């Protein structure tokens, strides 16, 4: 349903997306996971037809996204990462305007969304809090019951209760057969919703995998705490995969395959450690393995 092939947009100085090829099947929820600035929004702008590719293609249901933007946007529910609402109108007036633009006569879907997200849309948009604006944007994106959902950092600005509400909503939409493309840097929402996940780093797709495969992996993460900084630095010289390091707490996390555990325990015996515990291997651990050589991501709390 959604496909990009060698999609490239180079803004210079390493910014943009480069040779990105992803595909999303009909009825699938696909997660696009990466930190801010990795290229997630740039890809979504191409899918929405806002931007012409510098190289490669972006298609939805076999149609070029840029050349057929107006036609495709009728079928898409789009939730942007940054919300910009018109001033001088209430939320209700804004939603009414969208219903007219989209030809929505049956407002049962709209009313259901207002109730589900506990949104009082009578307030002037200028006076709305960030969270209320976000809920209004969610309702605006889905009021026409679109078959394709393109969501850019969808829970940004929502409180924890509404975040869980939104995740449940996305799961329900997936059950109804909707095709969903969701970009995020929040591990929990991607892991909870998505069938497949792509990790993007510096504009390049680093990995594409099924979420279920990661959940069933036999790899383990061990958190090791040392008694002295000298012992910790000495252990770091060993050829292990360190997923995170916390020098302040003398603690690190190490990824170990099942057959390597005996050797790992034997190596630990030669060091002065305070404790070590096994931690379930998560999407966050897998994601961090692509960033561990980056100081900003490697030096995190273990």
PDB file of C-alpha atoms in Angstrom:
ATOM      1  CA  UNK A   1       0.000   0.000   0.000  1.00  0.00           C
ATOM      2  CA  UNK A   2       2.887   2.375   0.858  1.00  0.00           C
ATOM      3  CA  UNK A   3       6.259   2.095  -0.864  1.00  0.00           C
ATOM      4  CA  UNK A   4       9.399   4.157  -1.213  1.00  0.00           C
ATOM      5  CA  UNK A   5      12.235   3.106  -3.470  1.00  0.00           C
ATOM      6  CA  UNK A   6      15.720   4.658  -3.095  1.00  0.00           C
ATOM      7  CA  UNK A   7      14.057   7.870  -1.881  1.00  0.00           C
ATOM      8  CA  UNK A   8      16.563  10.696  -1.431  1.00  0.00           C
ATOM      9  CA  UNK A   9      16.348  14.330  -0.358  1.00  0.00           C
ATOM     10  CA  UNK A  10      19.716  15.884   0.486  1.00  0.00           C
ATOM     11  CA  UNK A  11      19.590  19.202   2.365  1.00  0.00           C
ATOM     12  CA  UNK A  12      23.368  19.295   2.718  1.00  0.00           C
ATOM     13  CA  UNK A  13      25.659  18.827   5.733  1.00  0.00           C
ATOM     14  CA  UNK A  14      24.426  15.250   6.185  1.00  0.00           C
ATOM     15  CA  UNK A  15      20.800  16.335   6.652  1.00  0.00           C
ATOM     16  CA  UNK A  16      17.965  14.634   4.785  1.00  0.00           C
ATOM     17  CA  UNK A  17      17.085  11.092   3.770  1.00  0.00           C
ATOM     18  CA  UNK A  18      19.268   8.912   1.593  1.00  0.00           C
ATOM     19  CA  UNK A  19      18.353   5.880  -0.515  1.00  0.00           C
ATOM     20  CA  UNK A  20      15.397   5.000   1.737  1.00  0.00           C
ATOM     21  CA  UNK A  21      13.415   1.937   0.629  1.00  0.00           C
ATOM     22  CA  UNK A  22      10.498   0.775   2.792  1.00  0.00           C
ATOM     23  CA  UNK A  23       7.177  -0.912   2.057  1.00  0.00           C
ATOM     24  CA  UNK A  24       3.992  -1.172   4.098  1.00  0.00           C
ATOM     25  CA  UNK A  25       1.405  -3.837   3.349  1.00  0.00           C
ATOM     26  CA  UNK A  26      -2.312  -3.181   3.355  1.00  0.00           C
ATOM     27  CA  UNK A  27      -3.683  -3.513   6.892  1.00  0.00           C
ATOM     28  CA  UNK A  28      -0.216  -3.317   8.473  1.00  0.00           C
ATOM     29  CA  UNK A  29       1.021  -0.920  11.142  1.00  0.00           C
ATOM     30  CA  UNK A  30       4.572   0.094  10.272  1.00  0.00           C
ATOM     31  CA  UNK A  31       6.784   1.950  12.748  1.00  0.00           C
ATOM     32  CA  UNK A  32       9.517   4.372  11.696  1.00  0.00           C
ATOM     33  CA  UNK A  33      11.748   4.764  14.746  1.00  0.00           C
ATOM     34  CA  UNK A  34      14.510   7.307  15.205  1.00  0.00           C
ATOM     35  CA  UNK A  35      15.635  10.327  17.233  1.00  0.00           C
ATOM     36  CA  UNK A  36      14.757  13.908  16.366  1.00  0.00           C
ATOM     37  CA  UNK A  37      16.557  14.996  13.208  1.00  0.00           C
ATOM     38  CA  UNK A  38      17.020  11.483  11.829  1.00  0.00           C
ATOM     39  CA  UNK A  39      14.777  12.084   8.796  1.00  0.00           C
ATOM     40  CA  UNK A  40      11.373  10.774   9.912  1.00  0.00           C
ATOM     41  CA  UNK A  41       9.382  13.909   9.090  1.00  0.00           C
ATOM     42  CA  UNK A  42      11.190  14.363   5.771  1.00  0.00           C
ATOM     43  CA  UNK A  43      10.024  10.925   4.672  1.00  0.00           C
ATOM     44  CA  UNK A  44       6.465  11.638   5.789  1.00  0.00           C
ATOM     45  CA  UNK A  45       6.424  14.934   3.857  1.00  0.00           C
ATOM     46  CA  UNK A  46       7.234  12.920   0.737  1.00  0.00           C
ATOM     47  CA  UNK A  47       4.433  10.437   1.458  1.00  0.00           C
ATOM     48  CA  UNK A  48       2.001  13.336   1.849  1.00  0.00           C
ATOM     49  CA  UNK A  49       3.122  14.847  -1.465  1.00  0.00           C
ATOM     50  CA  UNK A  50       4.381  18.046   0.147  1.00  0.00           C
ATOM     51  CA  UNK A  51       7.904  17.540  -1.211  1.00  0.00           C
ATOM     52  CA  UNK A  52       9.244  16.387  -4.588  1.00  0.00           C
ATOM     53  CA  UNK A  53      11.892  13.648  -4.319  1.00  0.00           C
ATOM     54  CA  UNK A  54      15.405  14.545  -5.337  1.00  0.00           C
ATOM     55  CA  UNK A  55      15.871  10.920  -6.376  1.00  0.00           C
ATOM     56  CA  UNK A  56      13.843   7.723  -6.051  1.00  0.00           C
ATOM     57  CA  UNK A  57      10.083   7.351  -5.675  1.00  0.00           C
ATOM     58  CA  UNK A  58       7.322   7.437  -3.072  1.00  0.00           C
ATOM     59  CA  UNK A  59       4.023   5.704  -3.874  1.00  0.00           C
ATOM     60  CA  UNK A  60       0.743   4.959  -2.132  1.00  0.00           C
ATOM     61  CA  UNK A  61      -1.494   2.303  -3.675  1.00  0.00           C
ATOM     62  CA  UNK A  62       0.628   2.396  -6.817  1.00  0.00           C
ATOM     63  CA  UNK A  63       0.249   6.167  -7.308  1.00  0.00           C
ATOM     64  CA  UNK A  64       3.101   8.650  -7.166  1.00  0.00           C
ATOM     65  CA  UNK A  65       2.690  10.655  -3.965  1.00  0.00           C
ATOM     66  CA  UNK A  66       3.804  13.995  -5.420  1.00  0.00           C
ATOM     67  CA  UNK A  67       1.904  13.875  -8.719  1.00  0.00           C
ATOM     68  CA  UNK A  68      -1.278  12.519  -7.111  1.00  0.00           C
ATOM     69  CA  UNK A  69      -1.119  14.399  -3.798  1.00  0.00           C
ATOM     70  CA  UNK A  70      -4.624  15.887  -3.906  1.00  0.00           C
ATOM     71  CA  UNK A  71      -6.250  12.565  -4.782  1.00  0.00           C
ATOM     72  CA  UNK A  72      -4.316  10.572  -2.188  1.00  0.00           C
ATOM     73  CA  UNK A  73      -4.845  13.094   0.606  1.00  0.00           C
ATOM     74  CA  UNK A  74      -8.592  12.415   0.428  1.00  0.00           C
ATOM     75  CA  UNK A  75      -7.847   8.859   1.540  1.00  0.00           C
ATOM     76  CA  UNK A  76      -5.276   9.719   4.216  1.00  0.00           C
ATOM     77  CA  UNK A  77      -5.611  10.683   7.849  1.00  0.00           C
ATOM     78  CA  UNK A  78      -2.532  12.817   8.538  1.00  0.00           C
ATOM     79  CA  UNK A  79      -1.342  13.817  11.981  1.00  0.00           C
ATOM     80  CA  UNK A  80       1.644  16.213  11.735  1.00  0.00           C
ATOM     81  CA  UNK A  81       4.400  16.404  14.301  1.00  0.00           C
ATOM     82  CA  UNK A  82       3.917  20.148  14.808  1.00  0.00           C
ATOM     83  CA  UNK A  83       0.393  21.483  15.173  1.00  0.00           C
ATOM     84  CA  UNK A  84      -0.588  24.784  13.541  1.00  0.00           C
ATOM     85  CA  UNK A  85      -4.244  25.748  14.007  1.00  0.00           C
ATOM     86  CA  UNK A  86      -6.084  28.765  12.567  1.00  0.00           C
ATOM     87  CA  UNK A  87      -6.669  31.629  15.001  1.00  0.00           C
ATOM     88  CA  UNK A  88      -9.988  33.304  15.645  1.00  0.00           C
ATOM     89  CA  UNK A  89     -12.082  30.116  15.578  1.00  0.00           C
ATOM     90  CA  UNK A  90     -13.192  27.586  18.136  1.00  0.00           C
ATOM     91  CA  UNK A  91     -12.241  23.934  17.884  1.00  0.00           C
ATOM     92  CA  UNK A  92     -15.841  23.105  16.933  1.00  0.00           C
ATOM     93  CA  UNK A  93     -15.785  25.654  14.112  1.00  0.00           C
ATOM     94  CA  UNK A  94     -12.473  24.285  12.862  1.00  0.00           C
ATOM     95  CA  UNK A  95     -13.815  20.704  12.826  1.00  0.00           C
ATOM     96  CA  UNK A  96     -17.007  21.871  11.109  1.00  0.00           C
ATOM     97  CA  UNK A  97     -14.915  23.533   8.405  1.00  0.00           C
ATOM     98  CA  UNK A  98     -12.964  20.306   7.862  1.00  0.00           C
ATOM     99  CA  UNK A  99     -16.170  18.278   7.610  1.00  0.00           C
ATOM    100  CA  UNK A 100     -17.379  20.588   4.820  1.00  0.00           C
ATOM    101  CA  UNK A 101     -14.010  20.434   3.020  1.00  0.00           C
ATOM    102  CA  UNK A 102     -13.981  16.645   3.158  1.00  0.00           C
ATOM    103  CA  UNK A 103     -17.668  16.243   2.367  1.00  0.00           C
ATOM    104  CA  UNK A 104     -18.411  14.521   5.681  1.00  0.00           C
ATOM    105  CA  UNK A 105     -22.180  14.492   6.229  1.00  0.00           C
ATOM    106  CA  UNK A 106     -22.458  11.714   8.795  1.00  0.00           C
ATOM    107  CA  UNK A 107     -20.755  13.051  11.916  1.00  0.00           C
ATOM    108  CA  UNK A 108     -21.026   9.854  13.952  1.00  0.00           C
ATOM    109  CA  UNK A 109     -17.296   9.198  13.518  1.00  0.00           C
ATOM    110  CA  UNK A 110     -16.481  12.748  14.624  1.00  0.00           C
ATOM    111  CA  UNK A 111     -18.741  12.503  17.671  1.00  0.00           C
ATOM    112  CA  UNK A 112     -17.193   9.173  18.620  1.00  0.00           C
ATOM    113  CA  UNK A 113     -13.701  10.673  18.453  1.00  0.00           C
ATOM    114  CA  UNK A 114     -14.699  13.666  20.578  1.00  0.00           C
ATOM    115  CA  UNK A 115     -16.014  11.302  23.220  1.00  0.00           C
ATOM    116  CA  UNK A 116     -13.109   8.890  23.041  1.00  0.00           C
ATOM    117  CA  UNK A 117     -10.488  11.604  23.480  1.00  0.00           C
ATOM    118  CA  UNK A 118     -12.552  13.597  25.971  1.00  0.00           C
ATOM    119  CA  UNK A 119     -12.283  16.745  23.878  1.00  0.00           C
ATOM    120  CA  UNK A 120     -14.342  19.843  24.578  1.00  0.00           C
ATOM    121  CA  UNK A 121     -13.899  21.632  21.249  1.00  0.00           C
ATOM    122  CA  UNK A 122     -15.825  24.803  22.172  1.00  0.00           C
ATOM    123  CA  UNK A 123     -12.692  26.637  23.281  1.00  0.00           C
ATOM    124  CA  UNK A 124     -10.895  29.155  21.029  1.00  0.00           C
ATOM    125  CA  UNK A 125      -7.864  27.505  19.409  1.00  0.00           C
ATOM    126  CA  UNK A 126      -5.598  30.344  20.549  1.00  0.00           C
ATOM    127  CA  UNK A 127      -6.356  29.614  24.208  1.00  0.00           C
ATOM    128  CA  UNK A 128      -5.944  25.852  24.002  1.00  0.00           C
ATOM    129  CA  UNK A 129      -3.161  24.093  25.881  1.00  0.00           C
ATOM    130  CA  UNK A 130      -0.681  21.974  23.925  1.00  0.00           C
ATOM    131  CA  UNK A 131      -2.441  18.791  25.014  1.00  0.00           C
ATOM    132  CA  UNK A 132      -5.869  20.031  23.907  1.00  0.00           C
ATOM    133  CA  UNK A 133      -4.447  21.194  20.572  1.00  0.00           C
ATOM    134  CA  UNK A 134      -2.967  17.740  20.104  1.00  0.00           C
ATOM    135  CA  UNK A 135      -6.289  16.054  20.808  1.00  0.00           C
ATOM    136  CA  UNK A 136      -7.994  18.416  18.370  1.00  0.00           C
ATOM    137  CA  UNK A 137      -5.424  17.488  15.712  1.00  0.00           C
ATOM    138  CA  UNK A 138      -6.065  13.777  16.341  1.00  0.00           C
ATOM    139  CA  UNK A 139      -9.805  14.238  15.879  1.00  0.00           C
ATOM    140  CA  UNK A 140      -9.257  16.397  12.773  1.00  0.00           C
ATOM    141  CA  UNK A 141      -7.038  13.736  11.200  1.00  0.00           C
ATOM    142  CA  UNK A 142      -9.523  10.895  11.627  1.00  0.00           C
ATOM    143  CA  UNK A 143     -12.970  12.510  11.365  1.00  0.00           C
ATOM    144  CA  UNK A 144     -13.448  11.249   7.778  1.00  0.00           C
ATOM    145  CA  UNK A 145     -12.619   7.643   8.772  1.00  0.00           C
ATOM    146  CA  UNK A 146      -9.620   7.372   6.382  1.00  0.00           C
ATOM    147  CA  UNK A 147      -8.305   4.045   5.127  1.00  0.00           C
ATOM    148  CA  UNK A 148      -4.639   5.114   5.436  1.00  0.00           C
ATOM    149  CA  UNK A 149      -3.151   6.751   8.537  1.00  0.00           C
ATOM    150  CA  UNK A 150       0.143   8.660   8.444  1.00  0.00           C
ATOM    151  CA  UNK A 151       1.164   9.706  11.935  1.00  0.00           C
ATOM    152  CA  UNK A 152       4.187  11.848  12.780  1.00  0.00           C
ATOM    153  CA  UNK A 153       5.102  11.650  16.498  1.00  0.00           C
ATOM    154  CA  UNK A 154       1.416  11.110  17.275  1.00  0.00           C
ATOM    155  CA  UNK A 155       1.470  11.164  21.102  1.00  0.00           C
ATOM    156  CA  UNK A 156       3.764  14.177  21.463  1.00  0.00           C
ATOM    157  CA  UNK A 157       2.061  16.599  23.855  1.00  0.00           C
ATOM    158  CA  UNK A 158      -0.481  14.084  25.167  1.00  0.00           C
ATOM    159  CA  UNK A 159      -0.541  13.190  28.847  1.00  0.00           C
ATOM    160  CA  UNK A 160       0.168   9.533  29.825  1.00  0.00           C
ATOM    161  CA  UNK A 161      -3.528   8.624  30.058  1.00  0.00           C
ATOM    162  CA  UNK A 162      -4.245  10.012  26.589  1.00  0.00           C
ATOM    163  CA  UNK A 163      -1.112   8.348  25.220  1.00  0.00           C
ATOM    164  CA  UNK A 164      -2.476   4.967  26.284  1.00  0.00           C
ATOM    165  CA  UNK A 165      -5.880   5.932  24.906  1.00  0.00           C
ATOM    166  CA  UNK A 166      -4.310   6.799  21.563  1.00  0.00           C
ATOM    167  CA  UNK A 167      -2.350   3.520  21.432  1.00  0.00           C
ATOM    168  CA  UNK A 168      -5.583   1.607  22.044  1.00  0.00           C
ATOM    169  CA  UNK A 169      -7.231   3.639  19.274  1.00  0.00           C
ATOM    170  CA  UNK A 170      -4.450   2.781  16.791  1.00  0.00           C
ATOM    171  CA  UNK A 171      -4.798  -0.912  17.678  1.00  0.00           C
ATOM    172  CA  UNK A 172      -8.536  -0.701  17.039  1.00  0.00           C
ATOM    173  CA  UNK A 173      -7.943   0.987  13.681  1.00  0.00           C
ATOM    174  CA  UNK A 174      -5.476  -1.737  12.729  1.00  0.00           C
ATOM    175  CA  UNK A 175      -8.089  -4.363  13.623  1.00  0.00           C
ATOM    176  CA  UNK A 176     -10.456  -2.596  11.224  1.00  0.00           C
ATOM    177  CA  UNK A 177      -7.930  -3.132   8.415  1.00  0.00           C
ATOM    178  CA  UNK A 178      -6.420   0.351   8.268  1.00  0.00           C
ATOM    179  CA  UNK A 179      -2.912   0.780   6.854  1.00  0.00           C
ATOM    180  CA  UNK A 180      -0.811   2.773   9.330  1.00  0.00           C
ATOM    181  CA  UNK A 181       2.583   4.448   8.967  1.00  0.00           C
ATOM    182  CA  UNK A 182       3.773   5.870  12.291  1.00  0.00           C
ATOM    183  CA  UNK A 183       6.993   7.731  13.018  1.00  0.00           C
ATOM    184  CA  UNK A 184       8.122   8.067  16.609  1.00  0.00           C
ATOM    185  CA  UNK A 185      11.029   8.202  19.029  1.00  0.00           C
ATOM    186  CA  UNK A 186       8.926   6.672  21.826  1.00  0.00           C
ATOM    187  CA  UNK A 187       9.764   2.980  22.148  1.00  0.00           C
ATOM    188  CA  UNK A 188       6.633   1.999  24.049  1.00  0.00           C
ATOM    189  CA  UNK A 189       4.125   3.210  21.473  1.00  0.00           C
ATOM    190  CA  UNK A 190       6.035   1.681  18.551  1.00  0.00           C
ATOM    191  CA  UNK A 191       6.459  -1.645  20.326  1.00  0.00           C
ATOM    192  CA  UNK A 192       2.783  -1.697  21.362  1.00  0.00           C
ATOM    193  CA  UNK A 193       1.294  -0.906  17.958  1.00  0.00           C
ATOM    194  CA  UNK A 194       3.562  -1.932  15.125  1.00  0.00           C
ATOM    195  CA  UNK A 195       3.828  -5.170  13.154  1.00  0.00           C
ATOM    196  CA  UNK A 196       7.126  -4.185  11.557  1.00  0.00           C
ATOM    197  CA  UNK A 197       9.625  -1.500  12.495  1.00  0.00           C
ATOM    198  CA  UNK A 198      12.340   0.388  10.619  1.00  0.00           C
ATOM    199  CA  UNK A 199      15.156   2.115  12.480  1.00  0.00           C
ATOM    200  CA  UNK A 200      16.490   5.257  10.789  1.00  0.00           C
ATOM    201  CA  UNK A 201      19.855   6.784  11.574  1.00  0.00           C
ATOM    202  CA  UNK A 202      21.226   9.940   9.953  1.00  0.00           C
ATOM    203  CA  UNK A 203      18.765   9.650   7.072  1.00  0.00           C
ATOM    204  CA  UNK A 204      19.572   5.991   6.314  1.00  0.00           C
ATOM    205  CA  UNK A 205      17.475   2.934   7.162  1.00  0.00           C
ATOM    206  CA  UNK A 206      19.654   0.893   9.505  1.00  0.00           C
ATOM    207  CA  UNK A 207      17.302  -2.051  10.052  1.00  0.00           C
ATOM    208  CA  UNK A 208      13.821  -3.344   9.198  1.00  0.00           C
ATOM    209  CA  UNK A 209      12.408  -6.198  11.287  1.00  0.00           C
ATOM    210  CA  UNK A 210       9.245  -7.795  12.605  1.00  0.00           C
ATOM    211  CA  UNK A 211       8.419  -6.710  16.136  1.00  0.00           C
ATOM    212  CA  UNK A 212       7.487 -10.280  17.082  1.00  0.00           C
ATOM    213  CA  UNK A 213      10.934 -11.551  16.107  1.00  0.00           C
ATOM    214  CA  UNK A 214      12.574  -9.107  18.492  1.00  0.00           C
ATOM    215  CA  UNK A 215      10.225 -10.074  21.325  1.00  0.00           C
ATOM    216  CA  UNK A 216      11.144 -13.746  20.825  1.00  0.00           C
ATOM    217  CA  UNK A 217      14.904 -13.242  20.610  1.00  0.00           C
ATOM    218  CA  UNK A 218      17.099 -15.438  22.773  1.00  0.00           C
ATOM    219  CA  UNK A 219      19.630 -12.659  23.349  1.00  0.00           C
ATOM    220  CA  UNK A 220      19.905 -11.281  26.872  1.00  0.00           C
ATOM    221  CA  UNK A 221      20.962  -7.999  28.431  1.00  0.00           C
ATOM    222  CA  UNK A 222      22.979  -8.080  31.652  1.00  0.00           C
ATOM    223  CA  UNK A 223      23.358  -5.010  33.826  1.00  0.00           C
ATOM    224  CA  UNK A 224      26.738  -5.056  35.571  1.00  0.00           C
ATOM    225  CA  UNK A 225      27.732  -2.742  38.430  1.00  0.00           C
ATOM    226  CA  UNK A 226      31.413  -2.414  39.376  1.00  0.00           C
ATOM    227  CA  UNK A 227      32.966  -1.443  42.704  1.00  0.00           C
ATOM    228  CA  UNK A 228      35.605   0.872  41.202  1.00  0.00           C
ATOM    229  CA  UNK A 229      35.964   2.981  38.078  1.00  0.00           C
ATOM    230  CA  UNK A 230      39.273   1.251  37.313  1.00  0.00           C
ATOM    231  CA  UNK A 231      37.577  -2.161  37.202  1.00  0.00           C
ATOM    232  CA  UNK A 232      34.834  -0.825  34.945  1.00  0.00           C
ATOM    233  CA  UNK A 233      37.275   0.758  32.486  1.00  0.00           C
ATOM    234  CA  UNK A 234      39.265  -2.479  32.385  1.00  0.00           C
ATOM    235  CA  UNK A 235      36.139  -4.488  31.577  1.00  0.00           C
ATOM    236  CA  UNK A 236      35.220  -2.066  28.784  1.00  0.00           C
ATOM    237  CA  UNK A 237      38.337  -3.213  26.940  1.00  0.00           C
ATOM    238  CA  UNK A 238      36.789  -6.661  26.436  1.00  0.00           C
ATOM    239  CA  UNK A 239      35.065  -7.332  23.083  1.00  0.00           C
ATOM    240  CA  UNK A 240      31.445  -7.243  24.266  1.00  0.00           C
ATOM    241  CA  UNK A 241      28.444  -5.349  22.903  1.00  0.00           C
ATOM    242  CA  UNK A 242      27.808  -2.583  25.413  1.00  0.00           C
ATOM    243  CA  UNK A 243      24.313  -1.184  24.890  1.00  0.00           C
ATOM    244  CA  UNK A 244      24.656   1.548  27.527  1.00  0.00           C
ATOM    245  CA  UNK A 245      27.266   2.916  29.925  1.00  0.00           C
ATOM    246  CA  UNK A 246      26.832   4.949  33.095  1.00  0.00           C
ATOM    247  CA  UNK A 247      30.210   5.958  34.491  1.00  0.00           C
ATOM    248  CA  UNK A 248      28.624   7.926  37.324  1.00  0.00           C
ATOM    249  CA  UNK A 249      26.979   4.798  38.738  1.00  0.00           C
ATOM    250  CA  UNK A 250      29.795   2.464  37.587  1.00  0.00           C
ATOM    251  CA  UNK A 251      27.189   0.527  35.649  1.00  0.00           C
ATOM    252  CA  UNK A 252      26.761  -0.811  32.114  1.00  0.00           C
ATOM    253  CA  UNK A 253      24.506  -3.036  30.071  1.00  0.00           C
ATOM    254  CA  UNK A 254      25.952  -5.826  27.963  1.00  0.00           C
ATOM    255  CA  UNK A 255      24.188  -7.761  25.196  1.00  0.00           C
ATOM    256  CA  UNK A 256      24.971 -11.480  25.322  1.00  0.00           C
ATOM    257  CA  UNK A 257      23.843 -14.368  23.119  1.00  0.00           C
ATOM    258  CA  UNK A 258      22.715 -17.540  24.898  1.00  0.00           C
ATOM    259  CA  UNK A 259      25.825 -19.562  23.946  1.00  0.00           C
ATOM    260  CA  UNK A 260      28.154 -16.782  25.167  1.00  0.00           C
ATOM    261  CA  UNK A 261      26.772 -16.605  28.725  1.00  0.00           C
ATOM    262  CA  UNK A 262      29.220 -19.156  30.280  1.00  0.00           C
ATOM    263  CA  UNK A 263      32.235 -17.245  28.931  1.00  0.00           C
ATOM    264  CA  UNK A 264      30.740 -13.957  30.060  1.00  0.00           C
ATOM    265  CA  UNK A 265      30.281 -15.222  33.630  1.00  0.00           C
ATOM    266  CA  UNK A 266      33.830 -16.583  33.618  1.00  0.00           C
ATOM    267  CA  UNK A 267      35.187 -13.190  32.522  1.00  0.00           C
ATOM    268  CA  UNK A 268      33.180 -11.407  35.222  1.00  0.00           C
ATOM    269  CA  UNK A 269      34.768 -13.607  37.889  1.00  0.00           C
ATOM    270  CA  UNK A 270      38.090 -11.862  37.247  1.00  0.00           C
ATOM    271  CA  UNK A 271      36.648  -8.443  38.134  1.00  0.00           C
ATOM    272  CA  UNK A 272      35.546  -6.758  41.334  1.00  0.00           C
ATOM    273  CA  UNK A 273      31.806  -6.309  40.694  1.00  0.00           C
ATOM    274  CA  UNK A 274      29.022  -5.260  43.043  1.00  0.00           C
ATOM    275  CA  UNK A 275      26.252  -7.131  41.212  1.00  0.00           C
ATOM    276  CA  UNK A 276      24.865  -8.161  37.871  1.00  0.00           C
ATOM    277  CA  UNK A 277      21.288  -8.913  36.841  1.00  0.00           C
ATOM    278  CA  UNK A 278      19.593 -10.137  33.672  1.00  0.00           C
ATOM    279  CA  UNK A 279      17.182  -7.701  31.996  1.00  0.00           C
ATOM    280  CA  UNK A 280      14.745  -8.666  29.203  1.00  0.00           C
ATOM    281  CA  UNK A 281      16.006  -7.606  25.767  1.00  0.00           C
ATOM    282  CA  UNK A 282      13.811  -4.771  24.497  1.00  0.00           C
ATOM    283  CA  UNK A 283      13.215  -2.634  21.425  1.00  0.00           C
ATOM    284  CA  UNK A 284      15.112   0.147  23.178  1.00  0.00           C
ATOM    285  CA  UNK A 285      18.163  -2.110  23.592  1.00  0.00           C
ATOM    286  CA  UNK A 286      18.078  -3.068  19.922  1.00  0.00           C
ATOM    287  CA  UNK A 287      17.684   0.560  18.876  1.00  0.00           C
ATOM    288  CA  UNK A 288      20.581   1.655  21.095  1.00  0.00           C
ATOM    289  CA  UNK A 289      22.860  -0.934  19.479  1.00  0.00           C
ATOM    290  CA  UNK A 290      22.801   1.238  16.331  1.00  0.00           C
ATOM    291  CA  UNK A 291      23.763   4.344  18.311  1.00  0.00           C
ATOM    292  CA  UNK A 292      26.214   3.042  20.911  1.00  0.00           C
ATOM    293  CA  UNK A 293      29.228   4.491  19.101  1.00  0.00           C
ATOM    294  CA  UNK A 294      27.511   7.885  19.220  1.00  0.00           C
ATOM    295  CA  UNK A 295      28.514   9.593  22.501  1.00  0.00           C
ATOM    296  CA  UNK A 296      25.095  11.190  22.942  1.00  0.00           C
ATOM    297  CA  UNK A 297      23.360   7.833  22.898  1.00  0.00           C
ATOM    298  CA  UNK A 298      26.052   5.603  24.420  1.00  0.00           C
ATOM    299  CA  UNK A 299      26.471   7.567  27.618  1.00  0.00           C
ATOM    300  CA  UNK A 300      22.995   6.882  28.979  1.00  0.00           C
ATOM    301  CA  UNK A 301      21.862   5.617  32.337  1.00  0.00           C
ATOM    302  CA  UNK A 302      22.371   1.888  32.407  1.00  0.00           C
TER     303      UNK A 302
END
